[in-house]
Tab-separated table of C-alpha atoms and ligand atoms in Angstrom:
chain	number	residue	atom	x	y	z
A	128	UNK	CA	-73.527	152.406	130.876
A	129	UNK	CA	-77.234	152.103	132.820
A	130	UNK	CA	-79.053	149.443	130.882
A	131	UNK	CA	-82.394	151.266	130.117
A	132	UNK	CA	-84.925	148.283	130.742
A	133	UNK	CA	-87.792	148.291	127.890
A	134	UNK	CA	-87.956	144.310	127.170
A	135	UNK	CA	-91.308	144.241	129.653
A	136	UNK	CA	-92.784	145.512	132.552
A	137	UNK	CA	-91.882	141.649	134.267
A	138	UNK	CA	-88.525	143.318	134.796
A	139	UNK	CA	-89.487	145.094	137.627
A	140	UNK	CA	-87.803	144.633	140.780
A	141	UNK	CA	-89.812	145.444	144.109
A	142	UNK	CA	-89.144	148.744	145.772
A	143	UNK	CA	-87.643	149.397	149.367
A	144	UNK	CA	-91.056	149.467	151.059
A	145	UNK	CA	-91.724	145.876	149.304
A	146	UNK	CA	-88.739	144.412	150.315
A	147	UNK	CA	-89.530	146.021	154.304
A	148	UNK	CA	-92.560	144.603	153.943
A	149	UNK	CA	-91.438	140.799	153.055
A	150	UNK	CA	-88.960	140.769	155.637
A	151	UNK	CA	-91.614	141.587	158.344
A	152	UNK	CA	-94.459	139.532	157.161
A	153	UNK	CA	-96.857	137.476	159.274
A	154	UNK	CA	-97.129	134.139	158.129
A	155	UNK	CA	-98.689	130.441	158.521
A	156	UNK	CA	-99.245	127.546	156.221
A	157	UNK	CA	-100.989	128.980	153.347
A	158	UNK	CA	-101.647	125.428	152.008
A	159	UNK	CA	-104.271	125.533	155.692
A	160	UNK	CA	-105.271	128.561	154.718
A	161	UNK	CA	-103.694	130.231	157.804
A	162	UNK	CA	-101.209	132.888	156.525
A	163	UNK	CA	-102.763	136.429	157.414
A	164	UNK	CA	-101.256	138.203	154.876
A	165	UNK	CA	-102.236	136.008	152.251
A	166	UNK	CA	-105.887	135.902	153.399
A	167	UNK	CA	-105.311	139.867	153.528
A	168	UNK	CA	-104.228	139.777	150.423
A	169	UNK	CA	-107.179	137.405	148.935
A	170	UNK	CA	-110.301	139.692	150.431
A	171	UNK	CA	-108.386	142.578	149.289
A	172	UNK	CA	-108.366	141.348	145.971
A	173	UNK	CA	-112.050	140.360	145.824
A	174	UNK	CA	-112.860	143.394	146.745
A	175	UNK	CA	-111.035	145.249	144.422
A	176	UNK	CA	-112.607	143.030	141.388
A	177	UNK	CA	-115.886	143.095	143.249
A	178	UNK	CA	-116.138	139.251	143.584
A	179	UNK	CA	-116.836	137.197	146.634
A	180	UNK	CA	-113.590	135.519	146.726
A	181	UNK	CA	-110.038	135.393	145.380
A	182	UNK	CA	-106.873	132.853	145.204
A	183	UNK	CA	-103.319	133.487	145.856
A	184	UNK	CA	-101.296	131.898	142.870
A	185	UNK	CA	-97.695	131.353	141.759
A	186	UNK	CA	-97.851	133.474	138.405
A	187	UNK	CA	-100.344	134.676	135.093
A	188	UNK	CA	-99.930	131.323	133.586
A	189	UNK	CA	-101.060	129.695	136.645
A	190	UNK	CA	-104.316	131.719	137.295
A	191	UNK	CA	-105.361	130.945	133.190
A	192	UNK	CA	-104.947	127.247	133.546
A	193	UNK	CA	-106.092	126.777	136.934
A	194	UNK	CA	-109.237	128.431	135.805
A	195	UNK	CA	-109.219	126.830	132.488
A	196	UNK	CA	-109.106	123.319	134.512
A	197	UNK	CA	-112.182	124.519	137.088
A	198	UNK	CA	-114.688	126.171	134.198
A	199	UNK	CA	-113.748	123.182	131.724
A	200	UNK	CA	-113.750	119.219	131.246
A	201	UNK	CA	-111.492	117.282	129.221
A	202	UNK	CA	-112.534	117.081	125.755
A	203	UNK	CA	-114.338	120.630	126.185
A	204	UNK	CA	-113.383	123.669	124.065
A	205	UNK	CA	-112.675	127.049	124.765
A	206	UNK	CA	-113.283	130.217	122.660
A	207	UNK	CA	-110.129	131.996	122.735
A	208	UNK	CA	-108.783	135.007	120.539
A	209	UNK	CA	-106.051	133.550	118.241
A	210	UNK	CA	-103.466	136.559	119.377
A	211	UNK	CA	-104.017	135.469	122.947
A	212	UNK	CA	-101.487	134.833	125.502
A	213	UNK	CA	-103.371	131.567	126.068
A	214	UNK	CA	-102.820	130.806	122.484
A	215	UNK	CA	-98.980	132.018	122.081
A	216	UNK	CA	-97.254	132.112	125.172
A	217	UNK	CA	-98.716	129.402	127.596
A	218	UNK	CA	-96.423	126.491	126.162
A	219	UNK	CA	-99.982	124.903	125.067
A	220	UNK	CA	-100.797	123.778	128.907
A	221	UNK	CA	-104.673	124.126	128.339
A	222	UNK	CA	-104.118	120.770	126.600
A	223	UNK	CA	-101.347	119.471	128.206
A	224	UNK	CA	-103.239	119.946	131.636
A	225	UNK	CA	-106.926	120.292	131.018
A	226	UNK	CA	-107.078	118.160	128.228
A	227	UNK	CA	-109.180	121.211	127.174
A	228	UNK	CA	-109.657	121.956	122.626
A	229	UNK	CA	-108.906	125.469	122.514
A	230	UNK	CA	-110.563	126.985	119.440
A	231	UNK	CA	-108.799	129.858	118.239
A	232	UNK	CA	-110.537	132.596	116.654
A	233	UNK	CA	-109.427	135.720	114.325
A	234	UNK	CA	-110.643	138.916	115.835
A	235	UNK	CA	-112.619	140.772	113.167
A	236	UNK	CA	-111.154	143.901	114.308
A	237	UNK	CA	-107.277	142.494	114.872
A	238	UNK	CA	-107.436	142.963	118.463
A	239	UNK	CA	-110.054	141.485	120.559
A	240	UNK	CA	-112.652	139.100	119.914
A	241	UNK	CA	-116.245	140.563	119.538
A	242	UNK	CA	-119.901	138.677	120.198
A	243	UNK	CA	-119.933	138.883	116.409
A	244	UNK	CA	-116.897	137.015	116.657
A	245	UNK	CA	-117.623	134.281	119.088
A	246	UNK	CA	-121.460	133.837	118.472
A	247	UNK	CA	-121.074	131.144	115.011
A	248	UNK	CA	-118.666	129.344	117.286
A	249	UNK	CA	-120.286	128.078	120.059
A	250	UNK	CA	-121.408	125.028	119.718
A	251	UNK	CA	-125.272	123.823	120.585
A	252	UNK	CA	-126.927	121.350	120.911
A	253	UNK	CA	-126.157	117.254	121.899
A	254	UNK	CA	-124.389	116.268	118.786
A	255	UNK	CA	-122.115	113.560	119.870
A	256	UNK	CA	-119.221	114.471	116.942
A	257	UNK	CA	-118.869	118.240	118.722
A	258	UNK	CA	-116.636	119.187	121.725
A	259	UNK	CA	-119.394	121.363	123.930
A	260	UNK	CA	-118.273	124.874	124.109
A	261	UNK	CA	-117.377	125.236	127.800
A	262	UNK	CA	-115.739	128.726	128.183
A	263	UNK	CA	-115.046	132.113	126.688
A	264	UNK	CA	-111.480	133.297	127.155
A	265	UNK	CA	-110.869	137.052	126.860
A	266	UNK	CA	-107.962	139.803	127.664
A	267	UNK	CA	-107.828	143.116	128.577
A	268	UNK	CA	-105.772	144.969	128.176
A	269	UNK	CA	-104.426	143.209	125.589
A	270	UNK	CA	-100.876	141.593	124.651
A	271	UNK	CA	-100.833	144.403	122.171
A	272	UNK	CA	-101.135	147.344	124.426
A	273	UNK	CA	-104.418	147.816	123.095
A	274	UNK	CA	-108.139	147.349	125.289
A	275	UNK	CA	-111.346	145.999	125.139
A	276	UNK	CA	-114.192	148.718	125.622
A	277	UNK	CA	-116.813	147.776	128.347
A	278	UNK	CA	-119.347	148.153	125.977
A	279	UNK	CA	-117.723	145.510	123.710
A	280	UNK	CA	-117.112	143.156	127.169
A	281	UNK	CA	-121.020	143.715	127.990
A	282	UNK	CA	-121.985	142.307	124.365
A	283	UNK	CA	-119.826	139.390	125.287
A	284	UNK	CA	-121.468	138.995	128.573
A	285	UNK	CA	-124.632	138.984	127.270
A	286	UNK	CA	-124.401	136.087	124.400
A	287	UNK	CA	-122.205	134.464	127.223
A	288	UNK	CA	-125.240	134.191	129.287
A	289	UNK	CA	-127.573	133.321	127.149
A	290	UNK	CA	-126.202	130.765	125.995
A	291	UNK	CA	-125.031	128.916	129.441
A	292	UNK	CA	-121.206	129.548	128.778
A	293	UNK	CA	-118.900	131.172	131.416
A	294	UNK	CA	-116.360	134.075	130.523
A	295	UNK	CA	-113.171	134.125	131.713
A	296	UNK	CA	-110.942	137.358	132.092
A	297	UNK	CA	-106.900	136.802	131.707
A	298	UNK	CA	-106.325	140.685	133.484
A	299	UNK	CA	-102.815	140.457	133.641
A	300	UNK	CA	-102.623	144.038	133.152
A	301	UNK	CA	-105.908	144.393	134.454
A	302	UNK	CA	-105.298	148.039	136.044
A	303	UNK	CA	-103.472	149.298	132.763
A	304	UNK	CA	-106.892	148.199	131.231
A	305	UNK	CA	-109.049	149.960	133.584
A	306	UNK	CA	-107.086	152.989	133.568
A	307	UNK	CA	-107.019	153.588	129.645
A	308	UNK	CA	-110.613	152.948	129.459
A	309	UNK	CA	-111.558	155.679	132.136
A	310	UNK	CA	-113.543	152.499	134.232
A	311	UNK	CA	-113.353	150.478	137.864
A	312	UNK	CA	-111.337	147.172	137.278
A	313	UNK	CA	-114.719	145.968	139.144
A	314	UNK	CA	-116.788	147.373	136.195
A	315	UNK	CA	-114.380	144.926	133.817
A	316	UNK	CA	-114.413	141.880	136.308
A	317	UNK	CA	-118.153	142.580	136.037
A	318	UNK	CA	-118.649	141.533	132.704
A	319	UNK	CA	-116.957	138.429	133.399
A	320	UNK	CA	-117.270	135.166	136.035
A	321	UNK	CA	-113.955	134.856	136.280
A	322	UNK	CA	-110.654	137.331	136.560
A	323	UNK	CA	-107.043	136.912	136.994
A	324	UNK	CA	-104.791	139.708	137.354
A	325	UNK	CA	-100.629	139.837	137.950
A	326	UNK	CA	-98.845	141.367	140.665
A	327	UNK	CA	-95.335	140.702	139.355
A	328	UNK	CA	-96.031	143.042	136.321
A	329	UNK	CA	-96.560	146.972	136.139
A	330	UNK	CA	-97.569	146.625	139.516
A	331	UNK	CA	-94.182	145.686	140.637
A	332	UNK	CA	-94.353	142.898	143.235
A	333	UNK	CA	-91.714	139.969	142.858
A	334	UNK	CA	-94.002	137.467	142.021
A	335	UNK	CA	-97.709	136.153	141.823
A	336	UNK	CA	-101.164	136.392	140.575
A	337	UNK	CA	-104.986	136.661	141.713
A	338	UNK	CA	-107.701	134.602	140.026
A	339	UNK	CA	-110.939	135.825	141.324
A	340	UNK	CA	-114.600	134.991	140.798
A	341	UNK	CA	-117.851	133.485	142.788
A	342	UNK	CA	-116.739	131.658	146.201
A	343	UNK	CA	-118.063	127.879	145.076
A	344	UNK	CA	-115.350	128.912	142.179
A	345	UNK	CA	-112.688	129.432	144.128
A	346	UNK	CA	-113.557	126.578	146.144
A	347	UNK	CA	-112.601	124.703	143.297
A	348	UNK	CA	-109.976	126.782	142.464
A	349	UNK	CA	-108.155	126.025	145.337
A	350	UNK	CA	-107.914	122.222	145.088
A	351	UNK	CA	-107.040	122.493	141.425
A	352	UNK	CA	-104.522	124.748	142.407
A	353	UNK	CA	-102.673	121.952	144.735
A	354	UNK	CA	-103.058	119.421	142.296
A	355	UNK	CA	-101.573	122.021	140.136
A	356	UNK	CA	-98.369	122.280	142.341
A	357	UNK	CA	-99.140	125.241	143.142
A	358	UNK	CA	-100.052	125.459	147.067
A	359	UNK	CA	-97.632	127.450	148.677
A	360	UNK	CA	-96.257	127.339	152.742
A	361	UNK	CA	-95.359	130.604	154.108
A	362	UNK	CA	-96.049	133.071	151.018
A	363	UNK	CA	-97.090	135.822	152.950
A	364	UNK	CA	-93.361	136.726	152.319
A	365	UNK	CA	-94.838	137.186	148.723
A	366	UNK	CA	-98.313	138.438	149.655
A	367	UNK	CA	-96.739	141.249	151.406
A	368	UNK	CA	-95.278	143.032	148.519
A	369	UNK	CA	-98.794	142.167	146.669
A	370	UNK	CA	-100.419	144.436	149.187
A	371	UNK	CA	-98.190	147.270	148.082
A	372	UNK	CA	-98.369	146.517	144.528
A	373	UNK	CA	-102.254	147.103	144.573
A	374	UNK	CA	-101.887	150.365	146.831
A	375	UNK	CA	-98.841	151.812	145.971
A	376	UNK	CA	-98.290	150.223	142.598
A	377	UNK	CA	-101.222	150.743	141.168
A	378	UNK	CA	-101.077	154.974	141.966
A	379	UNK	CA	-98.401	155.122	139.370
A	380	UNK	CA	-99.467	152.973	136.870
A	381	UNK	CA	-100.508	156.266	135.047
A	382	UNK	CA	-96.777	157.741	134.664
A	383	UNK	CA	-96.129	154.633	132.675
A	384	UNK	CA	-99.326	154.957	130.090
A	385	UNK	CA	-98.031	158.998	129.722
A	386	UNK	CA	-94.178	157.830	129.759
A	387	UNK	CA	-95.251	155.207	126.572
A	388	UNK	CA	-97.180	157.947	124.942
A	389	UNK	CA	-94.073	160.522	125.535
A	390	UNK	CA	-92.009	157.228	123.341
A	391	UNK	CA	-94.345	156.810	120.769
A	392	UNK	CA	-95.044	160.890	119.857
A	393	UNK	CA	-91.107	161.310	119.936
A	394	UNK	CA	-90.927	158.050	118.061
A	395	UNK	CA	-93.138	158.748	115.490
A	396	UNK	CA	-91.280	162.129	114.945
A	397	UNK	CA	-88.133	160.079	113.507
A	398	UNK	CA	-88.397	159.688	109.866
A	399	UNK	CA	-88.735	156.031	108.720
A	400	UNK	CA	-90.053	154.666	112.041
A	401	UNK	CA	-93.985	154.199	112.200
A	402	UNK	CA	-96.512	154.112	115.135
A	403	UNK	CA	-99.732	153.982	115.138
A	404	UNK	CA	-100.672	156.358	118.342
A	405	UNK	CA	-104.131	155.340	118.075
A	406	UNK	CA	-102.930	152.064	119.826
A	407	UNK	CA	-100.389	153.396	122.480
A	408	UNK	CA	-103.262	153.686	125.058
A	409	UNK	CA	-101.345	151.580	128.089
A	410	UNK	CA	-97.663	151.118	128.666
A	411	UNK	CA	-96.769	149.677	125.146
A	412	UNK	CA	-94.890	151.221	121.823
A	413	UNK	CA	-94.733	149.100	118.825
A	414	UNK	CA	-92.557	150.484	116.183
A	415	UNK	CA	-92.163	149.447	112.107
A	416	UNK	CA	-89.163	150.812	110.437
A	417	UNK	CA	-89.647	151.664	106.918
A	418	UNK	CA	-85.691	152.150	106.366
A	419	UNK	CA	-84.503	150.678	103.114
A	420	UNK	CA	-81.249	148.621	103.923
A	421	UNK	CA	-82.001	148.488	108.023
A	422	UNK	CA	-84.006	145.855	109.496
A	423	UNK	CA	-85.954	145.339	112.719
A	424	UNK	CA	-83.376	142.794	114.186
A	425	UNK	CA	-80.698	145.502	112.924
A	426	UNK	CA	-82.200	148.112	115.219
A	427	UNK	CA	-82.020	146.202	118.031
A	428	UNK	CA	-79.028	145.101	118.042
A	429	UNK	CA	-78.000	148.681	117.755
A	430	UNK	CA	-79.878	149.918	120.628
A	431	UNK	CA	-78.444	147.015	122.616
A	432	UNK	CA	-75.094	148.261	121.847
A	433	UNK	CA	-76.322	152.164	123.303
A	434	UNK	CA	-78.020	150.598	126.537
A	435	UNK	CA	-81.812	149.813	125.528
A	436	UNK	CA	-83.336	146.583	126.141
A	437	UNK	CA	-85.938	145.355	124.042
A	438	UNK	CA	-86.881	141.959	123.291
A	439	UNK	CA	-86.004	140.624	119.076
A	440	UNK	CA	-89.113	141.880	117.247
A	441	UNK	CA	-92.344	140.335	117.530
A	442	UNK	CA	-94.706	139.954	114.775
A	443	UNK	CA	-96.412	143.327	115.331
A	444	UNK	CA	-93.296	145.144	115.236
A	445	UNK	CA	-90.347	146.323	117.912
A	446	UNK	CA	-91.816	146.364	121.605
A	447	UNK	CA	-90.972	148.966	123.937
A	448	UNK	CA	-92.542	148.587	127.476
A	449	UNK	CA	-92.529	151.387	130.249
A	450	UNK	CA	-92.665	150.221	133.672
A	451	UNK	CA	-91.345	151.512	137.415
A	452	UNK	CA	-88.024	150.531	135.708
A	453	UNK	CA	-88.112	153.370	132.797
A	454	UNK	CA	-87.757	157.003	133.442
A	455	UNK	CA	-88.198	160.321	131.277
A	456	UNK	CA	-84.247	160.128	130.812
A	457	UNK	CA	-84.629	156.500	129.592
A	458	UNK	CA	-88.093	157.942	127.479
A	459	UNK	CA	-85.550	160.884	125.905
A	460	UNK	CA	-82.709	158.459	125.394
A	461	UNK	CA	-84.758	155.525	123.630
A	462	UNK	CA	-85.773	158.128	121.415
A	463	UNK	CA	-82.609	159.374	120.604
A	464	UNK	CA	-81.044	155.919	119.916
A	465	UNK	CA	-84.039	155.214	117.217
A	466	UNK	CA	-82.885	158.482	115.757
A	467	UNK	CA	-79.782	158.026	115.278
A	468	UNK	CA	-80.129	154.819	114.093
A	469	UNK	CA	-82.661	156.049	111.761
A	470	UNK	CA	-80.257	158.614	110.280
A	471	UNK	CA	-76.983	156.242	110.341
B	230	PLP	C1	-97.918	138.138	131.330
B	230	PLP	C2	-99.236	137.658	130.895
B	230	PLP	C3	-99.744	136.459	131.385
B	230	PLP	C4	-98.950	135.476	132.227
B	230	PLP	O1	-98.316	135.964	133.295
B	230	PLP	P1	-97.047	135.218	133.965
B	230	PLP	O2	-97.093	135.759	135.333
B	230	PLP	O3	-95.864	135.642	133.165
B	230	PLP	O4	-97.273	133.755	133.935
B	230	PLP	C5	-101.010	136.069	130.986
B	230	PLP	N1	-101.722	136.832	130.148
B	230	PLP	C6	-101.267	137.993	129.641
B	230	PLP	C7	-102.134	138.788	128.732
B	230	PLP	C8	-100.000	138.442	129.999
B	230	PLP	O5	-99.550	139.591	129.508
């Protein structure tokens, strides 16, 4: 039986033209800033994102904390959403490397943090008991499938400035962002000094991220990144499939956002299972099962046993994920397993 892959779109293995393309790379010592396709790679990204320079780096996690170590000192705090990936799924390395206080916040609206959100927590003034308030962390789209509206960015941006504290963007699914919201991923990078983005997601390269911003930035950047670890040799071998991942990849993002919103209307058709469509605007389905007897683990452990992947539940429900790996026949059959699980 075909496994039918909906734990996440990191699943995604590159595609015959990326795997061409790594085996005929150019390449130098990227650590001397002489491989080709890695500087390729770089402009291309800071173009894309509209800022004057970009980094090459190893994954997501990487491109957070290496900017999290350049925008703060030790003993600093950051202004982070409390749903974050930041906050839940970067093994606490803000601390662990940067020494940085990260000050988790509630978004008002249970998705992303608002001015009205951040604007009682930053912290002025020379008050020797206070950590200084030295960035603003924010995500879009968001680890719920959800996005931030540019206006909502801009409002950001704007108390950001004004008070003297940079914004940083985690865009892992950047493009997933821009497309929902109908905008350039420049016009989100915009509102922001600071983006990083992932290849090795939707996109569909094997592995590696972008953190872009202003070029003294990056300057930095790049030494924190090799006392991260994280300077690479030769990785034009993974640069290479980057370039296709932001051409090629990025043209059919868009089947995935109509393939998740093809799961959720079918899903939300089977009685007992609830979605709330207004949030299925990217490549995510979160399902609650109002089934009495049946529980969340229950139904995925059944749709194990028919062939779908998806990860234990998380705390906003069962995750489906469309990606390069998830066709309509996988869309149909997904559905089809909830049913009958539903009616079992
Ligand atoms: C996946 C993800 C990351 C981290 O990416 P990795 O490449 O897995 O390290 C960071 N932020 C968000 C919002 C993500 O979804």
């Amino acid at each position: 039986m075909k496994a039918r892959e909906f734990r996440s779109d990191t699943m995604t293995r590159p595609t015959a033209a990326m795997r061409r393309a790594m085996a005929e790379a150019e390449v130098g010592d990227d650590v001397c800033g002489e491989d080709p396709t890695v500087n390729r790679l770089e402009a291309t990204a800071a173009g894309i994102t509209g800022k004057e320079a970009a980094l090459f780096v190893p994954s997501g996690v990487f491109g957070n904390q290496c900017a999290i170590g350049v925008h703060c000192q030790p003993g600093n705090e950051a202004i982070v959403s409390e749903k974050a990936h930041v906050v839940e799924h970067e093994a606490g390395s803000a601390g662990a490397l940067s020494g940085v206080q990260i000050r988790t916040v509630m978004p008002g609206n249970g998705h992303y943090l608002t001015a009205a959100d951040i604007l009682p927590r930053i912290r002025v003034g020379d008050d020797i008991h206070e950590p200084k308030t030295a960035l603003i962390l924010l995500e879009n789209a968001l680890s719920d499938g959800t996005v931030m509206p540019l206006e909502a960015m801009r409002e950001v941006e704007a108390l950001a400035r004004a008070r003297g504290v940079p914004v940083h963007l985690d865009g892992a699914r950047l493009f997933n962002a821009a497309l929902a919201l109908g905008v350039e991923p420049a016009d989100l990078a915009a509102a922001c000094d600071t983006v990083s983005f992932c290849l090795s997601k939707g996109l569909g390269a094997p592995a590696g991220s972008l953190l872009c911003g202003p070029r003294a930035f990056i300057d930095r950047a790049r030494r924190r990144r090799k006392v991260m670890g994280g300077g690479m040799r030769q990785v034009g071998v993974l640069a290479a499939p980057g370039l296709i991942a932001l051409t090629e990849g990025r043209a059919r993002l868009a089947q995935d956002h109509v393939r998740a919103r093809l799961l959720a209307e079918g899903l939300s058709a089977v009685p007992g299972v609830r979605v709330d469509l207004r949030d299925v605007v990217t490549n995510m389905v979160y399902i609650r099962l109002d089934l009495p007897g049946r529980t969340e683990p229950g139904c995925v452990a059944f749709l194990e046993a028919h062939g779908i992947r998806v990860y234990p539940p998380l705390p906003d429900g069962i995750r489906f994920v469309t990606s390069l790996e998830v066709d309509d026949d996988d869309v149909a059959a997904a559905i089809e397993a909830v049913r009958a699980f539903a009616l079992g």
